Short mmCIF file of C-alpha atoms in Angstrom, two decimals:
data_model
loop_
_atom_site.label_atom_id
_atom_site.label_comp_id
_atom_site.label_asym_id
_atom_site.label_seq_id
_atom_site.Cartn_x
_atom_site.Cartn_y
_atom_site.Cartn_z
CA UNK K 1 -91.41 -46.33 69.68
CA UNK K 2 -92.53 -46.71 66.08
CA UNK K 3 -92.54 -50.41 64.59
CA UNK K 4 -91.13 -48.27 61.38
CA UNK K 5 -87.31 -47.19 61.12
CA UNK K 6 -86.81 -43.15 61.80
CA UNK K 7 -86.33 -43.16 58.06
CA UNK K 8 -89.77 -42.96 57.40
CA UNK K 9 -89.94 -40.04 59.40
CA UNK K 10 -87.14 -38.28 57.40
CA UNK K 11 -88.53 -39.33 54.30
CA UNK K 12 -92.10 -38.30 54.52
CA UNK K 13 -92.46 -35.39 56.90
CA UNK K 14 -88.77 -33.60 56.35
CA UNK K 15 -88.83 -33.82 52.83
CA UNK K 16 -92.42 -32.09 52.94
CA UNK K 17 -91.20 -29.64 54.96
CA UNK K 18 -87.81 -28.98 53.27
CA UNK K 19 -90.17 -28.71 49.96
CA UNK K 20 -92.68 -25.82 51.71
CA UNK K 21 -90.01 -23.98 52.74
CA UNK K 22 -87.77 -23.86 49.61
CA UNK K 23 -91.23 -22.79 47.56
CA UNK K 24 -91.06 -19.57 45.82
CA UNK K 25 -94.39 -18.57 48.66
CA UNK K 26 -92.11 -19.48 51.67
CA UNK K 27 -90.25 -16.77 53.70
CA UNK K 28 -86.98 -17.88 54.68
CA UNK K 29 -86.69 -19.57 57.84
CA UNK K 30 -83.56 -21.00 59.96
CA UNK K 31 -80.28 -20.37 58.80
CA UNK K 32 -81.26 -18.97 55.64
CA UNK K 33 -83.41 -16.08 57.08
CA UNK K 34 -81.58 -13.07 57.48
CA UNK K 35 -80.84 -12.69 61.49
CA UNK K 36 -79.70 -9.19 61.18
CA UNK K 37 -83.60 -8.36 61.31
CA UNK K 38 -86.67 -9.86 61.90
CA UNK K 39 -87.11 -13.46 61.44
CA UNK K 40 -90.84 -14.07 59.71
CA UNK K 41 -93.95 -14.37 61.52
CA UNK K 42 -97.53 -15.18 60.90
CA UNK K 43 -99.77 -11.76 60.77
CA UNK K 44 -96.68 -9.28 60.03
CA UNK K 45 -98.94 -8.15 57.26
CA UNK K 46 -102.10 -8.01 59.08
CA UNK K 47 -103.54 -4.56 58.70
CA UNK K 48 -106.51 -3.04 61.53
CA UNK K 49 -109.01 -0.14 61.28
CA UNK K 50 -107.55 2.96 63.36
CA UNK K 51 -111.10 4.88 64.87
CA UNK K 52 -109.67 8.00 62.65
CA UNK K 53 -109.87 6.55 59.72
CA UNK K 54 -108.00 4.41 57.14
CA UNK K 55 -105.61 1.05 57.92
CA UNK K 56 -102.03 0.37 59.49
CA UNK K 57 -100.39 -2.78 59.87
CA UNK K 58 -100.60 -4.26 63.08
CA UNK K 59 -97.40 -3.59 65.38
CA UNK K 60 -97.92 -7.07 68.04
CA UNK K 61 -96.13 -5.95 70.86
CA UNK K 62 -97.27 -8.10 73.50
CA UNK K 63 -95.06 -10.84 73.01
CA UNK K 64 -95.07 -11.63 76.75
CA UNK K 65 -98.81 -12.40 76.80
CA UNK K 66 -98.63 -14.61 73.52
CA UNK K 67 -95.88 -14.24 70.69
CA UNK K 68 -96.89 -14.73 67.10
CA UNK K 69 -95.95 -18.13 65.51
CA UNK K 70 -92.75 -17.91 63.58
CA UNK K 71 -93.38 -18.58 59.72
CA UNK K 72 -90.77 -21.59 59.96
CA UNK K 73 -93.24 -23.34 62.73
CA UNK K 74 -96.15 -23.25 60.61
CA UNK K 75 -94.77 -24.44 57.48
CA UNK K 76 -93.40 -27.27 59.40
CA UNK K 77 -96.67 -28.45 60.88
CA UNK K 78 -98.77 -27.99 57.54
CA UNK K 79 -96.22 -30.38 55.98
CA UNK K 80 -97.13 -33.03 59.08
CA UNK K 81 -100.73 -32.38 58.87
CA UNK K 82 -101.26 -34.75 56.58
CA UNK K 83 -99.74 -37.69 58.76
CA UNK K 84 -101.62 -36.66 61.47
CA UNK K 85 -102.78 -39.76 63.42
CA UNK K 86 -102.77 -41.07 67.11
CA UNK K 87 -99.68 -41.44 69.51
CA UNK K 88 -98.33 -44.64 71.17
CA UNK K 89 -101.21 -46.70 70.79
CA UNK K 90 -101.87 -46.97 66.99
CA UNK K 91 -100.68 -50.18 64.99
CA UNK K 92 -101.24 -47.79 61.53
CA UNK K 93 -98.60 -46.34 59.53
CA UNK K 94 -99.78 -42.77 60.53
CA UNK K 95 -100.31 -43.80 64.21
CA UNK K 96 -96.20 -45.05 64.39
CA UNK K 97 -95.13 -42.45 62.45
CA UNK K 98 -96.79 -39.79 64.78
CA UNK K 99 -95.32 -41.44 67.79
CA UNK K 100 -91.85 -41.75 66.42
CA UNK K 101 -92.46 -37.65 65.38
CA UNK K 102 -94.08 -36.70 69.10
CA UNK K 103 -90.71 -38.44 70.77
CA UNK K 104 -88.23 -37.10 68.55
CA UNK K 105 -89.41 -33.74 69.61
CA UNK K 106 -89.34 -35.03 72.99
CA UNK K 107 -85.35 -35.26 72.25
CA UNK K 108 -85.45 -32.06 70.19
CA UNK K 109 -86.67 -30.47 73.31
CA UNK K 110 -84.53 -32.64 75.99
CA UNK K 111 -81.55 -30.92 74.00
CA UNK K 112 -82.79 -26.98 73.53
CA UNK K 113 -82.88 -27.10 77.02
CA UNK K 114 -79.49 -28.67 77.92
CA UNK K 115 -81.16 -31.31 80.31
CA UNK K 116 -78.86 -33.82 81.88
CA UNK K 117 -79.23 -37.57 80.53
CA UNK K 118 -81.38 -38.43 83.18
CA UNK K 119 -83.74 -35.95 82.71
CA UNK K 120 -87.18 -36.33 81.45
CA UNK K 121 -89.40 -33.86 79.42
CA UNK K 122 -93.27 -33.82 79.92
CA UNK K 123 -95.58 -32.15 77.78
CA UNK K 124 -98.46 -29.94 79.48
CA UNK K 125 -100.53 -27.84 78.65
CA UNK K 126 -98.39 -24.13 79.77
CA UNK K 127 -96.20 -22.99 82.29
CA UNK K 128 -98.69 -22.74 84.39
CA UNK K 129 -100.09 -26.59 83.70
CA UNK K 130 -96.33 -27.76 84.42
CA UNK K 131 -96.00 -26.14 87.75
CA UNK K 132 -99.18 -26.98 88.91
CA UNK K 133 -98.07 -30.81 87.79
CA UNK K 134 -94.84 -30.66 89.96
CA UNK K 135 -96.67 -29.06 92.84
CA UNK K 136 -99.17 -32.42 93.04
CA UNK K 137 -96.20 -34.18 93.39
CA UNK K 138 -93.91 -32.42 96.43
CA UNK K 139 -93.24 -34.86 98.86
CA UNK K 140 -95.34 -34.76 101.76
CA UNK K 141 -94.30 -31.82 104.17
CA UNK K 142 -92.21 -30.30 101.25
CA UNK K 143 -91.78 -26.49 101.80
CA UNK K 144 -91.72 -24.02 99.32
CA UNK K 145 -89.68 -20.73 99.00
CA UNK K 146 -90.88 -18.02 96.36
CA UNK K 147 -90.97 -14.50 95.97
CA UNK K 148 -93.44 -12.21 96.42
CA UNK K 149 -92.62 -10.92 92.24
CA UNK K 150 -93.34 -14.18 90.79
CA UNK K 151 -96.61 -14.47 88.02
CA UNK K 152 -99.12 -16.27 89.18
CA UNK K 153 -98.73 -19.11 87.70
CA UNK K 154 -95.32 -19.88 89.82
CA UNK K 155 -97.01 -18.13 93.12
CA UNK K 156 -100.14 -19.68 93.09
CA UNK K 157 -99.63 -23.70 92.58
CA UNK K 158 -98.13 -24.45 95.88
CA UNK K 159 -101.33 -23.82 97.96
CA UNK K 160 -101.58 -26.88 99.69
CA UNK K 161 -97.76 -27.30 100.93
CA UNK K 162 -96.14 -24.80 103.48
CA UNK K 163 -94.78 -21.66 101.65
CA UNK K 164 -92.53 -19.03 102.75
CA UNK K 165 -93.26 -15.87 100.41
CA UNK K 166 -90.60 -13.74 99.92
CA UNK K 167 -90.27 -10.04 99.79
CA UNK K 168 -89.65 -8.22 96.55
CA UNK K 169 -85.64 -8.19 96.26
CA UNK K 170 -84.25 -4.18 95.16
CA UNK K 171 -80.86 -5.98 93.57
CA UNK K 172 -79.73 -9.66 92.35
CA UNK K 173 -77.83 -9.29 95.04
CA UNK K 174 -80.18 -9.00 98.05
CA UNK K 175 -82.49 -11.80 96.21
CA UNK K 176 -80.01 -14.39 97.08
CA UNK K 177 -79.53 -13.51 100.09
CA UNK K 178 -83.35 -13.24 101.06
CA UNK K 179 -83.07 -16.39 100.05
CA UNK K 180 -80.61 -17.54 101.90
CA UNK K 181 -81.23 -16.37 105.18
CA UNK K 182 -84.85 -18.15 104.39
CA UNK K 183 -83.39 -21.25 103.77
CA UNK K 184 -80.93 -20.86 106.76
CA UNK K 185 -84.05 -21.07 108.89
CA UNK K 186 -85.89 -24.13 107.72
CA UNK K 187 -86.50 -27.76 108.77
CA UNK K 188 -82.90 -29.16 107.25
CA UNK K 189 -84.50 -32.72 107.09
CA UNK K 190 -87.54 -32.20 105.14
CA UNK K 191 -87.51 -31.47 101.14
CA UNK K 192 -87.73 -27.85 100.15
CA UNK K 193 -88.49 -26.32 96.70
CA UNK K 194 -87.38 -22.67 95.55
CA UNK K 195 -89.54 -21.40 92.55
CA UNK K 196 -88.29 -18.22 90.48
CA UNK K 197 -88.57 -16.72 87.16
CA UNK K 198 -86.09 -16.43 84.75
CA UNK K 199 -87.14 -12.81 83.82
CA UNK K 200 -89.55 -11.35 85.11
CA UNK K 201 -92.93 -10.80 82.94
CA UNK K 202 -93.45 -7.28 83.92
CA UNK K 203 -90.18 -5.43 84.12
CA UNK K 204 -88.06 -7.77 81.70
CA UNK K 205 -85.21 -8.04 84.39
CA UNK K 206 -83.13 -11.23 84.16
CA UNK K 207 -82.86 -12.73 87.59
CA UNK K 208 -79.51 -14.58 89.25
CA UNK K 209 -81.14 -18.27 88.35
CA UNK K 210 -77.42 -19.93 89.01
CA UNK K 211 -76.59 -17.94 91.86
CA UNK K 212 -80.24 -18.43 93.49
CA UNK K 213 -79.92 -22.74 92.54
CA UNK K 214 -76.23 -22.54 94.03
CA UNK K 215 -78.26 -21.08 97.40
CA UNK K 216 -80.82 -24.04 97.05
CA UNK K 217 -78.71 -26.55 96.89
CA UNK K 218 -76.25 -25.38 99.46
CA UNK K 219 -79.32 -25.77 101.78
CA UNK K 220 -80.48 -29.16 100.42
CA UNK K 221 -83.38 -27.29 98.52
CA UNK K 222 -84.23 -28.62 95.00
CA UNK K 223 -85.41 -25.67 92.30
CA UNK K 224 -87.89 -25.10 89.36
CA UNK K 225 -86.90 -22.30 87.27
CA UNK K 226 -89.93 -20.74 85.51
CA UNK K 227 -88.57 -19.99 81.77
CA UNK K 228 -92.18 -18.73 80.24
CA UNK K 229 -89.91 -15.37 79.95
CA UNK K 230 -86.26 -16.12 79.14
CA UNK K 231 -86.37 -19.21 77.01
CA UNK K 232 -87.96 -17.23 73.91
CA UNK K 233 -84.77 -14.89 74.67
CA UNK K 234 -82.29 -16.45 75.62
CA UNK K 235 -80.54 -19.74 75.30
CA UNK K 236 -81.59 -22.15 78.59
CA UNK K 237 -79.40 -24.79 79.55
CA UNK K 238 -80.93 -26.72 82.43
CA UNK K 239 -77.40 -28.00 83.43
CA UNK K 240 -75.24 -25.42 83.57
CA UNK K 241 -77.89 -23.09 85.32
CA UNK K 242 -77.81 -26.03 87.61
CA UNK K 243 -81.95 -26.15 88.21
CA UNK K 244 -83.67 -29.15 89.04
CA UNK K 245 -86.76 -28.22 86.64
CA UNK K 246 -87.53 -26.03 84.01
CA UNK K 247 -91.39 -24.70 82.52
CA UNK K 248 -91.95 -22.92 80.03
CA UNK K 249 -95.33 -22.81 77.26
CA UNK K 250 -95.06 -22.94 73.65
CA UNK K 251 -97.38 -20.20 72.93
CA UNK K 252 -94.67 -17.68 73.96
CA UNK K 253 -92.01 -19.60 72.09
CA UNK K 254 -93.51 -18.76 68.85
CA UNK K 255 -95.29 -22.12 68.85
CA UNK K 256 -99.30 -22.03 69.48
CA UNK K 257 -101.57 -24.88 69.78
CA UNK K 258 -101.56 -24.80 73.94
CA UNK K 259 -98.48 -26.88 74.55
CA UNK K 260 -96.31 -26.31 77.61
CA UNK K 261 -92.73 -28.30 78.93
CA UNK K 262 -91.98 -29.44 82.25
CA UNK K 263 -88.33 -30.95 82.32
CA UNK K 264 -86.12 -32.05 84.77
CA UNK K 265 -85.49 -34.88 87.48
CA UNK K 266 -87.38 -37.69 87.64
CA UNK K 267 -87.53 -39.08 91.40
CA UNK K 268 -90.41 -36.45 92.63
CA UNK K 269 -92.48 -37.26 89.55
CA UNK K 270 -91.85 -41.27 89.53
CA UNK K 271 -92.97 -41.04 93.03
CA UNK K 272 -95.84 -39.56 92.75
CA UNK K 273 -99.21 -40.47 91.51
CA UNK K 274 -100.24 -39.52 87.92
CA UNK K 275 -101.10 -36.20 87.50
CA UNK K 276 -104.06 -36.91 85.58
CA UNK K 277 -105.34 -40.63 85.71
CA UNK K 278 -106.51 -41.93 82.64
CA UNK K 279 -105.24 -44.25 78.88
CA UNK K 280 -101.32 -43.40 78.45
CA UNK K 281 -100.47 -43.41 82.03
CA UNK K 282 -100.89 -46.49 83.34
CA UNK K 283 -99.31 -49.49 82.50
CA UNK K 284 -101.75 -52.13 83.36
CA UNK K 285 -105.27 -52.04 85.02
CA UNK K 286 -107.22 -55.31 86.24
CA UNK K 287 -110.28 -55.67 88.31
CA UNK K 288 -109.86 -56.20 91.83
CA UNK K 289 -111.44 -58.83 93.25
CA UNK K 290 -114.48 -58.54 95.08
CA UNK K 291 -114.65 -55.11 92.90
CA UNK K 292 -114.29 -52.76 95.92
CA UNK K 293 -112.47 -49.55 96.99
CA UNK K 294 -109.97 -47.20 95.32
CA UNK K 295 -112.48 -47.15 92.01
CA UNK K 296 -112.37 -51.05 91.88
CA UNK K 297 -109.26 -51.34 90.20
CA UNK K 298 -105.59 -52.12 90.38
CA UNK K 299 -103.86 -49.86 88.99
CA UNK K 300 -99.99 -50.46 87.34
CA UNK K 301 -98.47 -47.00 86.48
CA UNK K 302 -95.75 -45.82 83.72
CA UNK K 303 -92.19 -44.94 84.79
CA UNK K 304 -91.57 -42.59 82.13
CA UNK K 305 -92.67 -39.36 80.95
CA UNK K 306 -96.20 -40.86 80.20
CA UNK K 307 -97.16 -41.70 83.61
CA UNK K 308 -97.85 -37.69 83.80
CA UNK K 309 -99.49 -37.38 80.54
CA UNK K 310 -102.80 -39.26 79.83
CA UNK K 311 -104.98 -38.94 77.28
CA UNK K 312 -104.47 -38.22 73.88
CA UNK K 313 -101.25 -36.21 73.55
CA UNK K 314 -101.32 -33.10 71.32
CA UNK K 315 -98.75 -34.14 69.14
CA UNK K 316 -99.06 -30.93 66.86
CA UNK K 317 -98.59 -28.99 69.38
CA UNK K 318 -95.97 -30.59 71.07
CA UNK K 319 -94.17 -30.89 67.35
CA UNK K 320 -94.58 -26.90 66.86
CA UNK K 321 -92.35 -26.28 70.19
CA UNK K 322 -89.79 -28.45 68.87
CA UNK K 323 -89.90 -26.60 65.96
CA UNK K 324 -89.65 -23.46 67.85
CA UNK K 325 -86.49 -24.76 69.20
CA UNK K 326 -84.87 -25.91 66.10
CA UNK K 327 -85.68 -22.66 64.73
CA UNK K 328 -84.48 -20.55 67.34
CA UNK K 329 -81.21 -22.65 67.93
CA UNK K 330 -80.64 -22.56 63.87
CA UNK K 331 -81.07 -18.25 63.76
CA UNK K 332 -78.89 -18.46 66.54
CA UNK K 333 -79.46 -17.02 69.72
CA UNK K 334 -76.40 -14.50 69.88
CA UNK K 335 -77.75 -12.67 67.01
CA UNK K 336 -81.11 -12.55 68.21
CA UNK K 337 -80.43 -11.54 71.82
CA UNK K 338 -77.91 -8.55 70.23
CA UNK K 339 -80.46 -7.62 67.89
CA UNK K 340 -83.17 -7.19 70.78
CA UNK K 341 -81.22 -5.48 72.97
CA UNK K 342 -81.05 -2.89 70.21
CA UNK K 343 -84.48 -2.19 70.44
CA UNK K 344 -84.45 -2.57 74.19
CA UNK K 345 -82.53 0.19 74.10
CA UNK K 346 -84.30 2.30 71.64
CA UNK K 347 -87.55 1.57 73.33
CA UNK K 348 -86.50 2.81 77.05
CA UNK K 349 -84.04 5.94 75.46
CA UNK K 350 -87.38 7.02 73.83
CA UNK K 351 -89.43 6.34 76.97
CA UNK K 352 -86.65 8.36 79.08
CA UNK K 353 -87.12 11.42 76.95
CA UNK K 354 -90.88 11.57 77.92
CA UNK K 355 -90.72 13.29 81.47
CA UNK K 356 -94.39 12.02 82.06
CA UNK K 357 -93.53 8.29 81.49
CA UNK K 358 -92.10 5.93 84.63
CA UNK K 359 -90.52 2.84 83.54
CA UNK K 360 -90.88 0.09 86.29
CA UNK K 361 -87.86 -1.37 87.81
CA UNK K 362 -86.49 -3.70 90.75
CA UNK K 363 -82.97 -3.80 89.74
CA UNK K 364 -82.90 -0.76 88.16
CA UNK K 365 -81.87 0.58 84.79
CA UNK K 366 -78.38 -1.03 84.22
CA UNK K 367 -80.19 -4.37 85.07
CA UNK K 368 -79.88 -6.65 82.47
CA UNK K 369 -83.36 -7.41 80.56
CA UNK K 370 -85.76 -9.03 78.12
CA UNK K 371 -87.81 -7.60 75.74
CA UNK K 372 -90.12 -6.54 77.77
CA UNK K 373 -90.83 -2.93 79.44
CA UNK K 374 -94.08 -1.28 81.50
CA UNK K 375 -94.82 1.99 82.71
CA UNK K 376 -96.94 4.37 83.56
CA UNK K 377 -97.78 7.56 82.33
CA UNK K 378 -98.75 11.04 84.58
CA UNK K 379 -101.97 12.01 84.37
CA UNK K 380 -103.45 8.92 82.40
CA UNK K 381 -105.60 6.08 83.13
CA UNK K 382 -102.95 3.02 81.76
CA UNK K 383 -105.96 1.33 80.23
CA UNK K 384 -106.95 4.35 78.18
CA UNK K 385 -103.44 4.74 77.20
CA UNK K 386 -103.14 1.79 75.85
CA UNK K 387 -106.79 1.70 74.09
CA UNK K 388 -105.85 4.69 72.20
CA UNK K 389 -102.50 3.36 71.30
CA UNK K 390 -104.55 0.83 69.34
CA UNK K 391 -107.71 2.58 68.12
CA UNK K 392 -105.65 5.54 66.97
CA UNK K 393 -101.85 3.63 66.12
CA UNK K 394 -102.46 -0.13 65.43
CA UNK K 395 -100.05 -0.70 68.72
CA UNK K 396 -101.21 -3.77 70.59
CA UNK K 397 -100.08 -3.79 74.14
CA UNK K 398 -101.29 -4.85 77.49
CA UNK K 399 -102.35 -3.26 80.14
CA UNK K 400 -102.93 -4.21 83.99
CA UNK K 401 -101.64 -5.82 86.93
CA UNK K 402 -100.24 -8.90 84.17
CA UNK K 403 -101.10 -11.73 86.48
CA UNK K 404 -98.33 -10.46 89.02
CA UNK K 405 -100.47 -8.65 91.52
CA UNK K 406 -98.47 -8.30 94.65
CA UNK K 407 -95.23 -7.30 92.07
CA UNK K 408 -97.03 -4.37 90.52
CA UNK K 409 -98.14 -3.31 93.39
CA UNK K 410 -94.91 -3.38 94.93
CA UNK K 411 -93.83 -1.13 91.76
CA UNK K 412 -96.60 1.05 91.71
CA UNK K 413 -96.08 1.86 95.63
CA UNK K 414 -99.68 0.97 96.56
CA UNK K 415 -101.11 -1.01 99.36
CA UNK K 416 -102.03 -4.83 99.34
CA UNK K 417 -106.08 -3.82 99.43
CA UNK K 418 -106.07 -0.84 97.49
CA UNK K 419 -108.22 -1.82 94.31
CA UNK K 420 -107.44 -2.40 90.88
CA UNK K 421 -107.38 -6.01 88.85
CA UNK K 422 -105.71 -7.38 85.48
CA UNK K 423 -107.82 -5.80 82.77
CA UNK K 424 -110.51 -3.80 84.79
CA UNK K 425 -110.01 -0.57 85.36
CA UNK K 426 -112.30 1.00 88.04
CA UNK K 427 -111.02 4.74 86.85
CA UNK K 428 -112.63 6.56 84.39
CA UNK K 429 -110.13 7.17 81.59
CA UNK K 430 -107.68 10.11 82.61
CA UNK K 431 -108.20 9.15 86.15
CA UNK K 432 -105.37 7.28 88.30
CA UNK K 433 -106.29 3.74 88.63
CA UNK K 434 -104.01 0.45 89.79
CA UNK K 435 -102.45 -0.88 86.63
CA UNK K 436 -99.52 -0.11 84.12
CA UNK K 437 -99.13 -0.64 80.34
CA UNK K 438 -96.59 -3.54 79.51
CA UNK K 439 -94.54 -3.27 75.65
CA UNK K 440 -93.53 -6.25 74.68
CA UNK K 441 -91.38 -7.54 71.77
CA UNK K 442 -89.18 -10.29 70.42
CA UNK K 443 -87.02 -12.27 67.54
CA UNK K 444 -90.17 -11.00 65.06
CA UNK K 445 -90.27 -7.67 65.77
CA UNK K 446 -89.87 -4.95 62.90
CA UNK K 447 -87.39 -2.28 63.44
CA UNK K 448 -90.73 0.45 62.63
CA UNK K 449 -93.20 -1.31 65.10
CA UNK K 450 -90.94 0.04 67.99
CA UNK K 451 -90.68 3.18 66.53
CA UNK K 452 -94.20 3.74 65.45
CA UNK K 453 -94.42 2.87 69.49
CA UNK K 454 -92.20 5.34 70.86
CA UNK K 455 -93.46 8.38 68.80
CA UNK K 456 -96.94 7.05 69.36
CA UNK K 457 -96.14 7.52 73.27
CA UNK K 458 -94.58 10.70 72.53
CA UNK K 459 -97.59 12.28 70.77
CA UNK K 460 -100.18 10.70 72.97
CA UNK K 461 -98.40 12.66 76.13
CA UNK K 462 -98.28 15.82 74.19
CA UNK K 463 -101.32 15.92 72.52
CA UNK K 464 -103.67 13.54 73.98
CA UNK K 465 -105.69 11.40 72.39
CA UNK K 466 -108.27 12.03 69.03
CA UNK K 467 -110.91 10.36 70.23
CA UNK K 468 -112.89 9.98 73.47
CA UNK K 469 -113.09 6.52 75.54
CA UNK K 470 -115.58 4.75 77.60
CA UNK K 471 -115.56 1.80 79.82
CA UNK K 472 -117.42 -0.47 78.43
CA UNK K 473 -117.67 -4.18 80.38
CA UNK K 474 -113.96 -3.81 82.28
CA UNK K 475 -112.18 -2.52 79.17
CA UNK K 476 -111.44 0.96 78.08
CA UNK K 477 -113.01 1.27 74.03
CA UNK K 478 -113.57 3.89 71.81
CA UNK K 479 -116.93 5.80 72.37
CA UNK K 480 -119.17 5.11 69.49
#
């Protein structure tokens, strides 16, 4: 920790920031920002070319790919950026100052999440850097339990330990008891891991996280919960959910700069060598003698969160998640999950009145949900659909398999070989092809984006598009 007192902190980055945000230029942010709409985001003025001529502003709705950084996060690291300077190894004013900054977000973050006191928080990269991290450090002959509807990021890691993928569960319900009948059946001595989402990235659904951990630990399994999903959403407490870890990435947490968390026990990852070896994580280093084997070098490694995070730390954008979560906690989440679910509703009620549209479901439509929603629509290619939603509307959406292959499929009733990949339609536009258009939306959402969307829909299915598309290098464009 900094040589300076915390003071210095409070004094020279919080009065910055209090003084940017109380400008007559800033939006209001926190508290002060009204939480009956919107709360303010960077590009909600941004206006785009439509193909038929003239401007709209840009309606982002593909928060679950990347959300847009809340107004509140940027003014907040413009007032550091000034201080900027290296972390935990700089005897400069700037260098302590950083450090004391990068671990009081640490804390900042330790207590958005509702970690237990022994807890630690690691920064990564993403979600996807985080599990990767814990998956290099299973204990040897670990076995892992995950469902077949996970994102790749949570199905993909645990390649080199013994995994037990799980069929796509029609109810809460029947997903923990998949589960448990699959951990019924395992080695009881060795150590097990369940992975699951939080909510899932392609339907929205929230998913029985404290039901499925109760199962785990019943069966001496430990569990991560993948939060990329739910913690922009909805409050995560790491305790009272029970899980053993928690990921999530910053970018979707209003937050950019490529930041992710990993939080949870420690054991697994003090046990464990670094997951990247390098300055930061290790302790001491001296020459071995004789100079020979194992790179020539004894190495002592940190205990703490360091020992998984060498190298220069990216302090701004580890600061901009813990801004994220001071911002979030300060709008307060009640508000913002009620004022979502609003436009969940008005979103699928205006989907439901378009008989050529199918919504995408596991748990059905009384599941609890996210903001987030795909579909398909009769007699359209999805990757035209959504090309002329934004040459023609200024609607940005996604379209594809969204890095959950084997879930979409599942949804979209096909076989495992049948083709079809994120972002490449093999269809020419009109024609079937393997992917679905995913609508997306959060705590910076305007009330008109969603219905600019829904009518948009609406008008493409009965009219069909203005212009004419081409496939141009595995993306549907508009034909010059």
């Amino acid at each position: 920790m900094s040589a300076y007192p915390n003071a210095a902190v409070a004094t020279a980055v919080t009065a910055s920031v209090t003084a940017s945000a109380t400008s007559t230029d800033a939006a209001p942010t926190g508290a002060d920002a009204c939480c009956d709409g919107p709360l303010p985001v960077l590009g909600r003025d941004v206006t785009v070319p439509l193909v038929t001529g003239g401007e709209v502003t840009y309606a982002a709705l593909d928060y679950a790919a990347s959300a847009p950084a809340l107004q509140r996060v940027w003014d907040d690291v413009a007032a550091y950026a000034p201080y900027y300077g290296s972390v935990h190894r700089g005897a400069g004013y700037l260098s302590q100052l950083s450090t004391d900054l990068f671990e009081q977000s640490r804390a900042t973050v330790h207590e958005f999440l509702g970690c237990r006191p022994s807890d630690q928080v690691i920064f990564t990269r993403s979600t996807t850097d985080s599990l990767n991290l814990l998956a290099q450090v299973l204990p040897a002959g670990c076995q892992v339990f995950v469902f077949e509807t996970e994102h790749h990021a949570s199905l993909l890691p645990w390649r080199d330990a013994r995994v037990t993928c799980l069929d796509a569960p029609r109810t809460p319900e029947q997903a923990v008891e998949t589960l448990e009948r699959a951990l019924a059946d395992r080695d009881p001595h060795g150590p097990a891991l369940v992975c699951v989402t939080g909510a899932s990235n392609v339907t929205g659904e929230l998913w029985p996280v404290r039901e499925l951990a109760a199962a785990a630990h019943a069966h001496g399994a430990r569990i991560v919960l993948d939060a990329a999903q739910l913690a922009p959403h909805h409050p995560v407490s790491v305790t009272e959910l029970d899980v053993d870890w928690v990921a999530f990435s910053g970018h979707k947490l209003y937050a950019p700069f490529g930041s992710g968390v990993l939080a949870g026990r420690a054991d697994w990852l003090q046990e464990a060598e670094p997951y990247l070896a390098g300055g930061g994580a290790s302790r001491k280093v001296t020459r071995r003698v004789g100079g020979e084997g194992a790179g020539g070098v004894d190495v002592e490694w940190h205990t703490t969160a360091a020992r998984h995070e060498a190298g220069s730390p990216n302090v701004i954008g580890v600061y901009s998640i813990a801004s994220a979560c001071r911002a979030l906690t300060e709008a307060g989440f009640d508000r913002l999950v009620a004022r979502e679910q609003e436009l969940v509703r008005r979103v699928r009620e205006g989907l439901a009145d378009v008989p050529e549209v199918r919504i995408l479901s596991l748990f059905g439509d009384d599941a609890p949900r996210v903001g987030v929603i795909s579909f398909v629509v009769d007699g359209w290619n999805s990757s035209h659909f959504a090309a002329a939603l934004s040459a023609e509307y200024g609607i940005g959406v996604r379209d594809g398999l969204f890095c959950a292959h084997p879930l979409v499929r599942t949804l979209l009733g096909s076989g495992p070989q049948e083709p079809g990949e994120c972002g490449a339609p093999e269809a020419a536009p009109g024609e079937r092809s393997l992917n679905a258009i995913r609508v997306s939306f959060g705590a910076g959402t305007p009330d008109e984006h969603v219905e600019r969307f829904v009518g948009a829909v609406r008008e493409l299915v009965t009219d069909g598009a203005k212009w004419q598309y081409r496939t141009e290098e595995g993306r549907c464009v508009p034909a010059v």
